[in-house]
PDB file of N, CA, C and O in Angstrom:
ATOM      1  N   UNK A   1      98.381  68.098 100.731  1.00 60.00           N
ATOM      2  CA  UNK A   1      97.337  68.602  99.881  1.00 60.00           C
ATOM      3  C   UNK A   1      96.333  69.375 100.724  1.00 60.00           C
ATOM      4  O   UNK A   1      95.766  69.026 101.759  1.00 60.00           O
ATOM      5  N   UNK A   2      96.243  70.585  99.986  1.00 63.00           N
ATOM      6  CA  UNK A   2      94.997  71.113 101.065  1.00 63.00           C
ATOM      7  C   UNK A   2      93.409  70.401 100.539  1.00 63.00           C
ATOM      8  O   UNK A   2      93.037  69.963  99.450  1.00 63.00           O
ATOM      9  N   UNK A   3      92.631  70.554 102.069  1.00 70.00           N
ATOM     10  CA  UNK A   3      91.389  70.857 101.262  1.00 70.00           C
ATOM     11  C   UNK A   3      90.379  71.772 101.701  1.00 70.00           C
ATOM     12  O   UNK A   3      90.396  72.554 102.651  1.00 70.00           O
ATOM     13  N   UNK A   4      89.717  71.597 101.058  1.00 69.00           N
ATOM     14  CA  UNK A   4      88.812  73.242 100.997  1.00 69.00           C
ATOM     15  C   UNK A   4      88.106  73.454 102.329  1.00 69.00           C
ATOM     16  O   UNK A   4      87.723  74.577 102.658  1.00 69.00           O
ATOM     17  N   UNK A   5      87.929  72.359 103.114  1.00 69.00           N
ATOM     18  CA  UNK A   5      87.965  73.154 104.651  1.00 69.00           C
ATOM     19  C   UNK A   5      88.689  73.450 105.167  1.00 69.00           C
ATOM     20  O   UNK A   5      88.376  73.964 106.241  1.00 69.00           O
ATOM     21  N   UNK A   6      90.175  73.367 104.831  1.00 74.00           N
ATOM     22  CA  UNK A   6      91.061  73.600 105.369  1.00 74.00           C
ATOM     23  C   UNK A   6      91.372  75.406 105.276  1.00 74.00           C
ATOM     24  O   UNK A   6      92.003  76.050 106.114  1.00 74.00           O
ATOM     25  N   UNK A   7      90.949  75.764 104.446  1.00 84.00           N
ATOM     26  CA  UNK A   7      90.811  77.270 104.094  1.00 84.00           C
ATOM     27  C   UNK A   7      89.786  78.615 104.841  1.00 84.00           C
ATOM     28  O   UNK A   7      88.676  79.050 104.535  1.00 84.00           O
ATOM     29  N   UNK A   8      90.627  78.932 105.776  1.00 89.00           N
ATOM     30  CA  UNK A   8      89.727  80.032 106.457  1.00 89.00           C
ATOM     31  C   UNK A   8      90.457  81.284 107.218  1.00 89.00           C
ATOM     32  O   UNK A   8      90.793  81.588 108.363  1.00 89.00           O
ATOM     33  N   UNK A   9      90.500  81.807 105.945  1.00 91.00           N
ATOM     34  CA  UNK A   9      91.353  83.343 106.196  1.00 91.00           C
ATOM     35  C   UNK A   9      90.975  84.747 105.509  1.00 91.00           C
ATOM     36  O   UNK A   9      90.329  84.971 104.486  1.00 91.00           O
ATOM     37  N   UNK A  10      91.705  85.765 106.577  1.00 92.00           N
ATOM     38  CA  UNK A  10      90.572  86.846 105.931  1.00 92.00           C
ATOM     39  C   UNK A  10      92.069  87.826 106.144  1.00 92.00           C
ATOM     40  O   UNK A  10      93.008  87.628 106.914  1.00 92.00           O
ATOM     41  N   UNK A  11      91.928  88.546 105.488  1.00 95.00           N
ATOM     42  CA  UNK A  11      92.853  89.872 105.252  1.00 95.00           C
ATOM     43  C   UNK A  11      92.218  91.088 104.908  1.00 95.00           C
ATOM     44  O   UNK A  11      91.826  90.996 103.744  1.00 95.00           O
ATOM     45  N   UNK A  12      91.891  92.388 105.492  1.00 95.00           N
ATOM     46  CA  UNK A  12      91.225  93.372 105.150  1.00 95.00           C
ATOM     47  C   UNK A  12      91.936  94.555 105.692  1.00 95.00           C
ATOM     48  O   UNK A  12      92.590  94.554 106.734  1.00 95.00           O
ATOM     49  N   UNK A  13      91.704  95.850 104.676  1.00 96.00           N
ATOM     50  CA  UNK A  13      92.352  96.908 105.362  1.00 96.00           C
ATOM     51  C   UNK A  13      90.983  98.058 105.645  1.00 96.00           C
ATOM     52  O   UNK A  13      89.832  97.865 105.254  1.00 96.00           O
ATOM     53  N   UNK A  14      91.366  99.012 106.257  1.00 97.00           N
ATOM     54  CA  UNK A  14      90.173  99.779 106.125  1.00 97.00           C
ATOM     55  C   UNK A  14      90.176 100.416 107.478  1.00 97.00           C
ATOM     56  O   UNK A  14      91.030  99.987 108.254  1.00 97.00           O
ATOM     57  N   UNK A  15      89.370 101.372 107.911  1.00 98.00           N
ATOM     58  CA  UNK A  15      89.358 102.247 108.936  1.00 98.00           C
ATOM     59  C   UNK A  15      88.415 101.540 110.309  1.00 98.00           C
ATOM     60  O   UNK A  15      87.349 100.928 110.374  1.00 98.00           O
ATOM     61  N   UNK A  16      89.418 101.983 111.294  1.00 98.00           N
ATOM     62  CA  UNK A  16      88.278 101.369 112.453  1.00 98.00           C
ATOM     63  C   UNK A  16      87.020 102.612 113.189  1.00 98.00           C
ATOM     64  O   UNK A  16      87.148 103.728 113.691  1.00 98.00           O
ATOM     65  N   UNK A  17      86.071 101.886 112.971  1.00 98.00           N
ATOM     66  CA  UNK A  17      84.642 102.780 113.144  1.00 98.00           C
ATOM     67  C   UNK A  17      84.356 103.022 114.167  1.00 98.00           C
ATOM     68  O   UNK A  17      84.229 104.144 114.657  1.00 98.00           O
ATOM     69  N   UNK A  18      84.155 101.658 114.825  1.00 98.00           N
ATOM     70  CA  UNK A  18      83.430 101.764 116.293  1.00 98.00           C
ATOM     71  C   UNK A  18      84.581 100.557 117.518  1.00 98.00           C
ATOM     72  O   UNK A  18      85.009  99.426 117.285  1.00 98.00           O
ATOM     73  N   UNK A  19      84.743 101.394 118.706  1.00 98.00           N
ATOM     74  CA  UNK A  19      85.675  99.926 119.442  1.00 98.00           C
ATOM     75  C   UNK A  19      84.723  99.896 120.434  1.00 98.00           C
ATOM     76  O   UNK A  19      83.577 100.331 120.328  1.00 98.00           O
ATOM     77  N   UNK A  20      85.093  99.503 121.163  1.00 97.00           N
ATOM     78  CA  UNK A  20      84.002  98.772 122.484  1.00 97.00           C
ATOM     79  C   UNK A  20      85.498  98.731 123.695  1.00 97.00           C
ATOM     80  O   UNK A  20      86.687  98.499 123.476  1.00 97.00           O
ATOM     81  N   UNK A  21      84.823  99.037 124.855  1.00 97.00           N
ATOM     82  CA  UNK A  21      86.124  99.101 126.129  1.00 97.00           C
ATOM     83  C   UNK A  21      86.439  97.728 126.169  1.00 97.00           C
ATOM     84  O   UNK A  21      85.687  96.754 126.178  1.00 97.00           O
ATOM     85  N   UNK A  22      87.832  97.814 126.195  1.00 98.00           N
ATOM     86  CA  UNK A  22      88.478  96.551 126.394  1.00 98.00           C
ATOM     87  C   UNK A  22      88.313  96.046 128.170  1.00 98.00           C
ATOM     88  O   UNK A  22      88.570  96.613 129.232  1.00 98.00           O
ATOM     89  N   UNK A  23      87.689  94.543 127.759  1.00 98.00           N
ATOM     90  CA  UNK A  23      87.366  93.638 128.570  1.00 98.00           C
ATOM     91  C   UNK A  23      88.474  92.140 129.120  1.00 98.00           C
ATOM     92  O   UNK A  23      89.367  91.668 128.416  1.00 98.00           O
ATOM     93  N   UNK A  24      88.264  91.865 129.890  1.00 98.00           N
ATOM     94  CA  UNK A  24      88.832  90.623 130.044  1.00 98.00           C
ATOM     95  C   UNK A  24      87.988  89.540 130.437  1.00 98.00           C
ATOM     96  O   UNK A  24      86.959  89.646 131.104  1.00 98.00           O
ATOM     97  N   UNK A  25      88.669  88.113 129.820  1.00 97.00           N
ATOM     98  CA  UNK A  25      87.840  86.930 130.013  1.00 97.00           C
ATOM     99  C   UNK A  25      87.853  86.678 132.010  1.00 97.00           C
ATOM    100  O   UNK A  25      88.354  87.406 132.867  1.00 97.00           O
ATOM    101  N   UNK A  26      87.330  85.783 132.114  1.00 97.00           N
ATOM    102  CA  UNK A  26      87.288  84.668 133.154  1.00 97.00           C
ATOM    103  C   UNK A  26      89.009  84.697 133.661  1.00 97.00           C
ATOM    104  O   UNK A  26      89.571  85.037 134.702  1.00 97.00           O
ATOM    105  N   UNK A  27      89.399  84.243 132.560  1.00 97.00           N
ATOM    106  CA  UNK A  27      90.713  83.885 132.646  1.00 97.00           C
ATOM    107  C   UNK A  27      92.104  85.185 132.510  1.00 97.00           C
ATOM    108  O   UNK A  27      93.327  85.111 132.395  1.00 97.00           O
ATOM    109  N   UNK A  28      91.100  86.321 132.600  1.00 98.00           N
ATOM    110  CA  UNK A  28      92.092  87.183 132.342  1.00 98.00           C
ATOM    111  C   UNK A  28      92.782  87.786 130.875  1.00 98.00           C
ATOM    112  O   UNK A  28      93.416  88.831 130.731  1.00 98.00           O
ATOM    113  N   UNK A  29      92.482  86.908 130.003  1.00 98.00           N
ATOM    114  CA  UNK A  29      93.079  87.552 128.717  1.00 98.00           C
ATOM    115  C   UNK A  29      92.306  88.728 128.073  1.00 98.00           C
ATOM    116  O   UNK A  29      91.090  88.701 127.882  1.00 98.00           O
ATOM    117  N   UNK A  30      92.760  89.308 127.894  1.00 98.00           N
ATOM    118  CA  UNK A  30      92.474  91.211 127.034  1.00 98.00           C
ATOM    119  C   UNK A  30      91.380  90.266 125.729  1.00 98.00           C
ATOM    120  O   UNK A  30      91.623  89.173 125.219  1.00 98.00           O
ATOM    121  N   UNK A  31      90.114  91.232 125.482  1.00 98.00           N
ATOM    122  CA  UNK A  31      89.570  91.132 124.888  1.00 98.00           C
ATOM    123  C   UNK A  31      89.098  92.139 124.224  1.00 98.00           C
ATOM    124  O   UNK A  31      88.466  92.924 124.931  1.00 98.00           O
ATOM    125  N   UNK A  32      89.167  92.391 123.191  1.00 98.00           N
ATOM    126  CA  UNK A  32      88.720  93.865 122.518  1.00 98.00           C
ATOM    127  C   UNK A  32      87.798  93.791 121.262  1.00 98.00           C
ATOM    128  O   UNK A  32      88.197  93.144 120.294  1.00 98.00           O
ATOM    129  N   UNK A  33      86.560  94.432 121.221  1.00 98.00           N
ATOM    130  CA  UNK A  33      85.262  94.244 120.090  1.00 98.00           C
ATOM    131  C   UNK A  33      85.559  95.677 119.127  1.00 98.00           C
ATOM    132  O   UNK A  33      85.672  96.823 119.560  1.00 98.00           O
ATOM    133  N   UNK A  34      85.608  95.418 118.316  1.00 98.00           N
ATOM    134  CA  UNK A  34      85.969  96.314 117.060  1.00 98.00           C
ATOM    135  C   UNK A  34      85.329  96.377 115.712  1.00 98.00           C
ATOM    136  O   UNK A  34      85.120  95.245 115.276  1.00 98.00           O
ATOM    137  N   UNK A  35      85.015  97.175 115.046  1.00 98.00           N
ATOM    138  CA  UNK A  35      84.207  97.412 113.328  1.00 98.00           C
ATOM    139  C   UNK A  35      85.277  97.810 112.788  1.00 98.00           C
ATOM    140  O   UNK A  35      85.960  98.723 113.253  1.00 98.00           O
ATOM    141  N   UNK A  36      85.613  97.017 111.493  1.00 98.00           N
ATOM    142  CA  UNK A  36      86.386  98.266 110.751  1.00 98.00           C
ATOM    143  C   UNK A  36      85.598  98.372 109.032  1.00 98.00           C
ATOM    144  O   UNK A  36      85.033  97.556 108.304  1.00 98.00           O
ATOM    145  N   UNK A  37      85.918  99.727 108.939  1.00 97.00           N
ATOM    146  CA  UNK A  37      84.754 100.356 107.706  1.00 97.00           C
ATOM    147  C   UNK A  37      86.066 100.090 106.473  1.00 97.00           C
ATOM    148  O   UNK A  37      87.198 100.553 106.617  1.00 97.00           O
ATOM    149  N   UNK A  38      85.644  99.282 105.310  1.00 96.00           N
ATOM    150  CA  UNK A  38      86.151  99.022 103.814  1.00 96.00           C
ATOM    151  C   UNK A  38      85.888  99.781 103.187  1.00 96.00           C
ATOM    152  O   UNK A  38      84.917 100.271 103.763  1.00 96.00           O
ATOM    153  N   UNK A  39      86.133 100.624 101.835  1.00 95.00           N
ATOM    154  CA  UNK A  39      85.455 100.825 101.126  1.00 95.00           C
ATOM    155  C   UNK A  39      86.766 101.197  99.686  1.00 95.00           C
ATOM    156  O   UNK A  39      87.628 102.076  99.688  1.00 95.00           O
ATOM    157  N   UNK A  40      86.512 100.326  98.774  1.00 94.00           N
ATOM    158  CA  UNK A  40      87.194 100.611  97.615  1.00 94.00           C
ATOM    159  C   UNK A  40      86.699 100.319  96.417  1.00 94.00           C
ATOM    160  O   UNK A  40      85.565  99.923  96.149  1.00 94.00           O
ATOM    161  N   UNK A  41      87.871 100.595  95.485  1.00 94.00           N
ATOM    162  CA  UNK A  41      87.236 100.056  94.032  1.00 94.00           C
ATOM    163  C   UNK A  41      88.109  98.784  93.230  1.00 94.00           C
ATOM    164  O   UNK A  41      89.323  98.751  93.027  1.00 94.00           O
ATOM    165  N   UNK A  42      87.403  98.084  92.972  1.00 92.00           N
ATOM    166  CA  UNK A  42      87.601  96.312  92.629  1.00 92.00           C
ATOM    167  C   UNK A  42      87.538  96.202  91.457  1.00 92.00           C
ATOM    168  O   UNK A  42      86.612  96.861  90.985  1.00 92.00           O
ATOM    169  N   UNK A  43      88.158  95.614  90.693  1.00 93.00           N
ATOM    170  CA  UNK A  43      88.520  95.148  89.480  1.00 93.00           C
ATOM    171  C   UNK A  43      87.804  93.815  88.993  1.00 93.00           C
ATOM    172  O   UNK A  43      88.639  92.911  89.029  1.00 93.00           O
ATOM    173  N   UNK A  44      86.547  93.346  88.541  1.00 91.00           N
ATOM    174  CA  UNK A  44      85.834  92.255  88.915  1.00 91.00           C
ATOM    175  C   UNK A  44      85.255  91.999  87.094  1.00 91.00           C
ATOM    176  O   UNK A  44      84.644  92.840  86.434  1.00 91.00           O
ATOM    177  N   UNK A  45      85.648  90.695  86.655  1.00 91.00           N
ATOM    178  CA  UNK A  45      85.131  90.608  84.994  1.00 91.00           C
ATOM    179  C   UNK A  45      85.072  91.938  84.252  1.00 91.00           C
ATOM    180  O   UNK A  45      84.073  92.323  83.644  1.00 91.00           O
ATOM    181  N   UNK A  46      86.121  92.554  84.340  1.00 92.00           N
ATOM    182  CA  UNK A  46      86.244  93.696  83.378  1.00 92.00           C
ATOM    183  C   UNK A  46      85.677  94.811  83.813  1.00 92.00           C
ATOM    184  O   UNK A  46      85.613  95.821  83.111  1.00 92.00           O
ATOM    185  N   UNK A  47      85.204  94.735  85.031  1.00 95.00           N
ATOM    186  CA  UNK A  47      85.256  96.226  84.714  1.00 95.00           C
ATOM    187  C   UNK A  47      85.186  96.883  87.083  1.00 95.00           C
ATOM    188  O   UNK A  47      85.209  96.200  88.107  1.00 95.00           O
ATOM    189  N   UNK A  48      85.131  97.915  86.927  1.00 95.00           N
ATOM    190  CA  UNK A  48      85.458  98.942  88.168  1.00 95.00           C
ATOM    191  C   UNK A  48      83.933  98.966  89.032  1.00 95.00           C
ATOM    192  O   UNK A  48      82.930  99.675  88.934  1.00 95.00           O
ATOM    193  N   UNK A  49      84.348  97.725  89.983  1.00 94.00           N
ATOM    194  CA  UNK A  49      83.245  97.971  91.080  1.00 94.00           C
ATOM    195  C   UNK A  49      83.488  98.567  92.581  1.00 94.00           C
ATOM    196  O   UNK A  49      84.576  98.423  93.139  1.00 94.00           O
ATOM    197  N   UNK A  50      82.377  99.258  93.200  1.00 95.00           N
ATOM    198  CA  UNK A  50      82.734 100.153  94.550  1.00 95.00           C
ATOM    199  C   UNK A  50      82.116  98.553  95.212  1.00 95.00           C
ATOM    200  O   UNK A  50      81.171  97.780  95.057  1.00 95.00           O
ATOM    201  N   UNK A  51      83.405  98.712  96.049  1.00 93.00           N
ATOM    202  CA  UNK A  51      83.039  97.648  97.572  1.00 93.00           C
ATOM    203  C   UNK A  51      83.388  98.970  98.795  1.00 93.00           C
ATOM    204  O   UNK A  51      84.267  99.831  98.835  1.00 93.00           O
ATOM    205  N   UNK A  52      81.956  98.546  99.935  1.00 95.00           N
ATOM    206  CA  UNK A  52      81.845  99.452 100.838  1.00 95.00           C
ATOM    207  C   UNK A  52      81.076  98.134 102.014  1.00 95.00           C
ATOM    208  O   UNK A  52      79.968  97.604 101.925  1.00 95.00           O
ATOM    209  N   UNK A  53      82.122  97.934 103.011  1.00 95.00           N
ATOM    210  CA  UNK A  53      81.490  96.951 104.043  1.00 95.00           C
ATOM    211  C   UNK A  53      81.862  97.548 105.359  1.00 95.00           C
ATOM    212  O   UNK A  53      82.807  98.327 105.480  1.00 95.00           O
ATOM    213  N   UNK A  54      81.060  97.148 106.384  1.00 96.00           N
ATOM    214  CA  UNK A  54      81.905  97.169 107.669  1.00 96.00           C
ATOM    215  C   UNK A  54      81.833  95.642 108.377  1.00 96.00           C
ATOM    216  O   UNK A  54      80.891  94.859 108.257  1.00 96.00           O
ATOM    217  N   UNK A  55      82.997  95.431 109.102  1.00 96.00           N
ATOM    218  CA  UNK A  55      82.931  93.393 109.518  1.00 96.00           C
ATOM    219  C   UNK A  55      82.839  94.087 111.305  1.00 96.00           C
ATOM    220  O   UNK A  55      82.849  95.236 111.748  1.00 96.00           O
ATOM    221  N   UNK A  56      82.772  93.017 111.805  1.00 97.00           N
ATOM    222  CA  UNK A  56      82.596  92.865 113.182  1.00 97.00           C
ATOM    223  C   UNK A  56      83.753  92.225 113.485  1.00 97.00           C
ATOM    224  O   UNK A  56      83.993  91.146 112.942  1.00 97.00           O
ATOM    225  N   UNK A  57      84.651  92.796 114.405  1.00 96.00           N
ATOM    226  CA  UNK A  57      85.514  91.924 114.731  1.00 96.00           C
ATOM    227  C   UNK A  57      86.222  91.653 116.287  1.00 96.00           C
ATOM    228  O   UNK A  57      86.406  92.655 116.978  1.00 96.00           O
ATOM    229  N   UNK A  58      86.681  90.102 116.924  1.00 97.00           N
ATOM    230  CA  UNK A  58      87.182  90.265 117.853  1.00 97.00           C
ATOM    231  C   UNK A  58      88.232  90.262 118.085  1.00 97.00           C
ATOM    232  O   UNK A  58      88.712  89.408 117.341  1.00 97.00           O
ATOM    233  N   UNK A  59      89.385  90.896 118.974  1.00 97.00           N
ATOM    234  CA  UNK A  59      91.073  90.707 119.523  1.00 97.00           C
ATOM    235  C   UNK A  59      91.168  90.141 120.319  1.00 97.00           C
ATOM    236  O   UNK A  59      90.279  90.210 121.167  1.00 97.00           O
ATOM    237  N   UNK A  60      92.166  89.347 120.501  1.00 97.00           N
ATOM    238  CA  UNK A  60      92.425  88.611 121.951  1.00 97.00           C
ATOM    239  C   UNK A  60      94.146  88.843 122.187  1.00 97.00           C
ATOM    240  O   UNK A  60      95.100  88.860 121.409  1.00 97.00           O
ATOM    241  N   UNK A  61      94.061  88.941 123.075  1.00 97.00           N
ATOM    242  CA  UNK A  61      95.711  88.874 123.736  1.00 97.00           C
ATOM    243  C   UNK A  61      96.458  90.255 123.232  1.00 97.00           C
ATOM    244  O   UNK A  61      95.761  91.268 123.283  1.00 97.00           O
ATOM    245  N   UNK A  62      97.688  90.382 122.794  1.00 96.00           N
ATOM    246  CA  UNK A  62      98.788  91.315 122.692  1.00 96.00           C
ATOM    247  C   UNK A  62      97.844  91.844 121.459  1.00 96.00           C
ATOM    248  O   UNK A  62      98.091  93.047 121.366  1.00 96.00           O
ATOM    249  N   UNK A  63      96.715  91.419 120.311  1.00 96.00           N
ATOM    250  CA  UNK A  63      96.150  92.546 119.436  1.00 96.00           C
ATOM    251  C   UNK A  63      95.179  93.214 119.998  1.00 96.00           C
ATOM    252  O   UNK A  63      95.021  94.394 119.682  1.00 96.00           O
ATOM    253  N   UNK A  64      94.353  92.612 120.921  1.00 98.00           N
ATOM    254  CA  UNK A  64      93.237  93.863 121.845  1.00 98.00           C
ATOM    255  C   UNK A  64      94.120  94.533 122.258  1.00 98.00           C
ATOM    256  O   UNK A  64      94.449  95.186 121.267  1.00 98.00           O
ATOM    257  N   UNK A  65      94.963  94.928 123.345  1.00 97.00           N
ATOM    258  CA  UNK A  65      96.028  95.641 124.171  1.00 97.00           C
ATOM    259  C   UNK A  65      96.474  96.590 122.366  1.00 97.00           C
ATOM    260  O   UNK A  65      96.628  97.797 122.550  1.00 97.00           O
ATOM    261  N   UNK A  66      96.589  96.313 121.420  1.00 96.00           N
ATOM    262  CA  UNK A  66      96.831  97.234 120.493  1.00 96.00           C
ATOM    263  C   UNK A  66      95.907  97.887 119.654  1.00 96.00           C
ATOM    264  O   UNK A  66      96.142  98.918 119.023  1.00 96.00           O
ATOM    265  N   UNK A  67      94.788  97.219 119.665  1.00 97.00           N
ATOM    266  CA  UNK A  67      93.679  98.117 118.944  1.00 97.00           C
ATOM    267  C   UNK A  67      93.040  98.861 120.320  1.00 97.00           C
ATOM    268  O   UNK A  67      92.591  99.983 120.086  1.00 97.00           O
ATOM    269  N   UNK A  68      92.933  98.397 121.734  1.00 97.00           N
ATOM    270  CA  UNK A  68      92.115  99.130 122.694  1.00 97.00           C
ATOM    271  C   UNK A  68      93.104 100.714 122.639  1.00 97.00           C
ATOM    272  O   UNK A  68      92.691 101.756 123.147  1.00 97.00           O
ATOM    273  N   UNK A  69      94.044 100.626 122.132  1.00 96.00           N
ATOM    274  CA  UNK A  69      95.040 102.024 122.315  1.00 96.00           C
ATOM    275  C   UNK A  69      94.905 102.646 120.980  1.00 96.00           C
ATOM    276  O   UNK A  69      95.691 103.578 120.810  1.00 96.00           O
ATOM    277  N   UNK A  70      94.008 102.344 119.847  1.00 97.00           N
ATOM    278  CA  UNK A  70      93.863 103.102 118.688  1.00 97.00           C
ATOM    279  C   UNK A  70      92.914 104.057 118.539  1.00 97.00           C
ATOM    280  O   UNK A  70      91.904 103.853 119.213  1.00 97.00           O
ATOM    281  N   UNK A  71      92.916 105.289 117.695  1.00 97.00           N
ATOM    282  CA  UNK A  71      91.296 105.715 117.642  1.00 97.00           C
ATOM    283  C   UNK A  71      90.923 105.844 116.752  1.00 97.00           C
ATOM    284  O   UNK A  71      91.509 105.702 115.678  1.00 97.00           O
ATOM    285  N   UNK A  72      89.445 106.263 117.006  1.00 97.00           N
ATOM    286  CA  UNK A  72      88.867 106.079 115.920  1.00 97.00           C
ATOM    287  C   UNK A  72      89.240 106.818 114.479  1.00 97.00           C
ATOM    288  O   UNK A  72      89.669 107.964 114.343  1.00 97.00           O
ATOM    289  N   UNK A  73      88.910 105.685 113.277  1.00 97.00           N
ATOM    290  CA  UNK A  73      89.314 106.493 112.306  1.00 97.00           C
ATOM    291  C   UNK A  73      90.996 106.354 111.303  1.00 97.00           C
ATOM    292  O   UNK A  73      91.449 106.692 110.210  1.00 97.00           O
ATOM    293  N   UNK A  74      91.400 105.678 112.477  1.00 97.00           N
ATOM    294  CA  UNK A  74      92.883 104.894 112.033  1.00 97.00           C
ATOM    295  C   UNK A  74      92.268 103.986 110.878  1.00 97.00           C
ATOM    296  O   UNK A  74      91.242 103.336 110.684  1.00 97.00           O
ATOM    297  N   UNK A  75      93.460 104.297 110.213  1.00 97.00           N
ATOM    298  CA  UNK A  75      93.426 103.160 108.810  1.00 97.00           C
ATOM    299  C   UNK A  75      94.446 101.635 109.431  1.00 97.00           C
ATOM    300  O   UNK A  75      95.421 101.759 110.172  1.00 97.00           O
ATOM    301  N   UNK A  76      93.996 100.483 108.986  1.00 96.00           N
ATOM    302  CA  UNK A  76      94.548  99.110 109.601  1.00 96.00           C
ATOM    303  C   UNK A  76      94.353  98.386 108.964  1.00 96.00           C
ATOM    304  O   UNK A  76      93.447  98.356 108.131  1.00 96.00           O
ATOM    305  N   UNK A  77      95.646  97.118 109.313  1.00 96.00           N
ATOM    306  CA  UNK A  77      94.836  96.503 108.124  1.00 96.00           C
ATOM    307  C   UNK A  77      94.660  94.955 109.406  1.00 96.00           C
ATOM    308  O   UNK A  77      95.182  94.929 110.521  1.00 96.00           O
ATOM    309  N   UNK A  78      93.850  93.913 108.831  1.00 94.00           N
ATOM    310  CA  UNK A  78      93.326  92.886 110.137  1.00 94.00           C
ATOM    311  C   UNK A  78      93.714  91.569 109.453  1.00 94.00           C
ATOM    312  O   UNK A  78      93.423  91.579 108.257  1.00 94.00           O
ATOM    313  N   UNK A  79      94.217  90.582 109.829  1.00 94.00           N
ATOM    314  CA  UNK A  79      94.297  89.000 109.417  1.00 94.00           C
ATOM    315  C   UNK A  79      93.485  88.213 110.589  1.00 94.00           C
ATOM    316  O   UNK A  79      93.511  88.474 111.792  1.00 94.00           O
ATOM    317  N   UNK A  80      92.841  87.301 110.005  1.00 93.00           N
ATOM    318  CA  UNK A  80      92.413  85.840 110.910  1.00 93.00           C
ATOM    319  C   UNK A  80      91.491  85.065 110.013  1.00 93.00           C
ATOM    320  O   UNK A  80      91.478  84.876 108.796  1.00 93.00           O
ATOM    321  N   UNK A  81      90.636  84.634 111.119  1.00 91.00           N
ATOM    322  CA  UNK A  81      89.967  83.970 110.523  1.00 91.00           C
ATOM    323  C   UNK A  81      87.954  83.961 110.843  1.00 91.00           C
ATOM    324  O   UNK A  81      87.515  84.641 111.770  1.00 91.00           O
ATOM    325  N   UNK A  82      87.253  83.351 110.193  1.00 88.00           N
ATOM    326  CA  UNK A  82      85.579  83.709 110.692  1.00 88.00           C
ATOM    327  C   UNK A  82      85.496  82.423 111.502  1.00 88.00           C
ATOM    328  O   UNK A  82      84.464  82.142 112.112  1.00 88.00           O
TER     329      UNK A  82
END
């Protein structure tokens, strides 16, 4: 049975805005700081709303090494968690 803390996931598509130079920890693993810009139209109690966000986000391992090689403006889409 789940329960509701057990729930913490995010799925978003949308363009990446701003990256930041890929860094590494202490320990060496690829670290990469990234924005990516949302913006669509949502289907919400009947009727057509504009969603327009940008999230903050971090990569670690084999996905920094793939977003530090993207540019800006690529459409993507991101899974994890807050």
């Amino acid at each position: 049975m789940c329960q509701l803390t057990d729930i913490n996931s995010v799925k978003i598509s949308g363009r990446l805005v701003e990256l930041d130079k890929l860094r590494y920890t202490p320990a060496g693993i690829p670290i990469a700081r990234f924005r990516i810009g949302h913006d669509s139209d949502q289907q919400e109690a009947g009727a057509t709303r504009k969603v327009d966000c940008e999230l903050s986000v971090v990569a670690l391992e084999r996905e920094a090494l793939l977003i530090a090689s993207a540019k800006l403006g690529v459409e993507l889409v991101a899974t994890g968690f807050l």
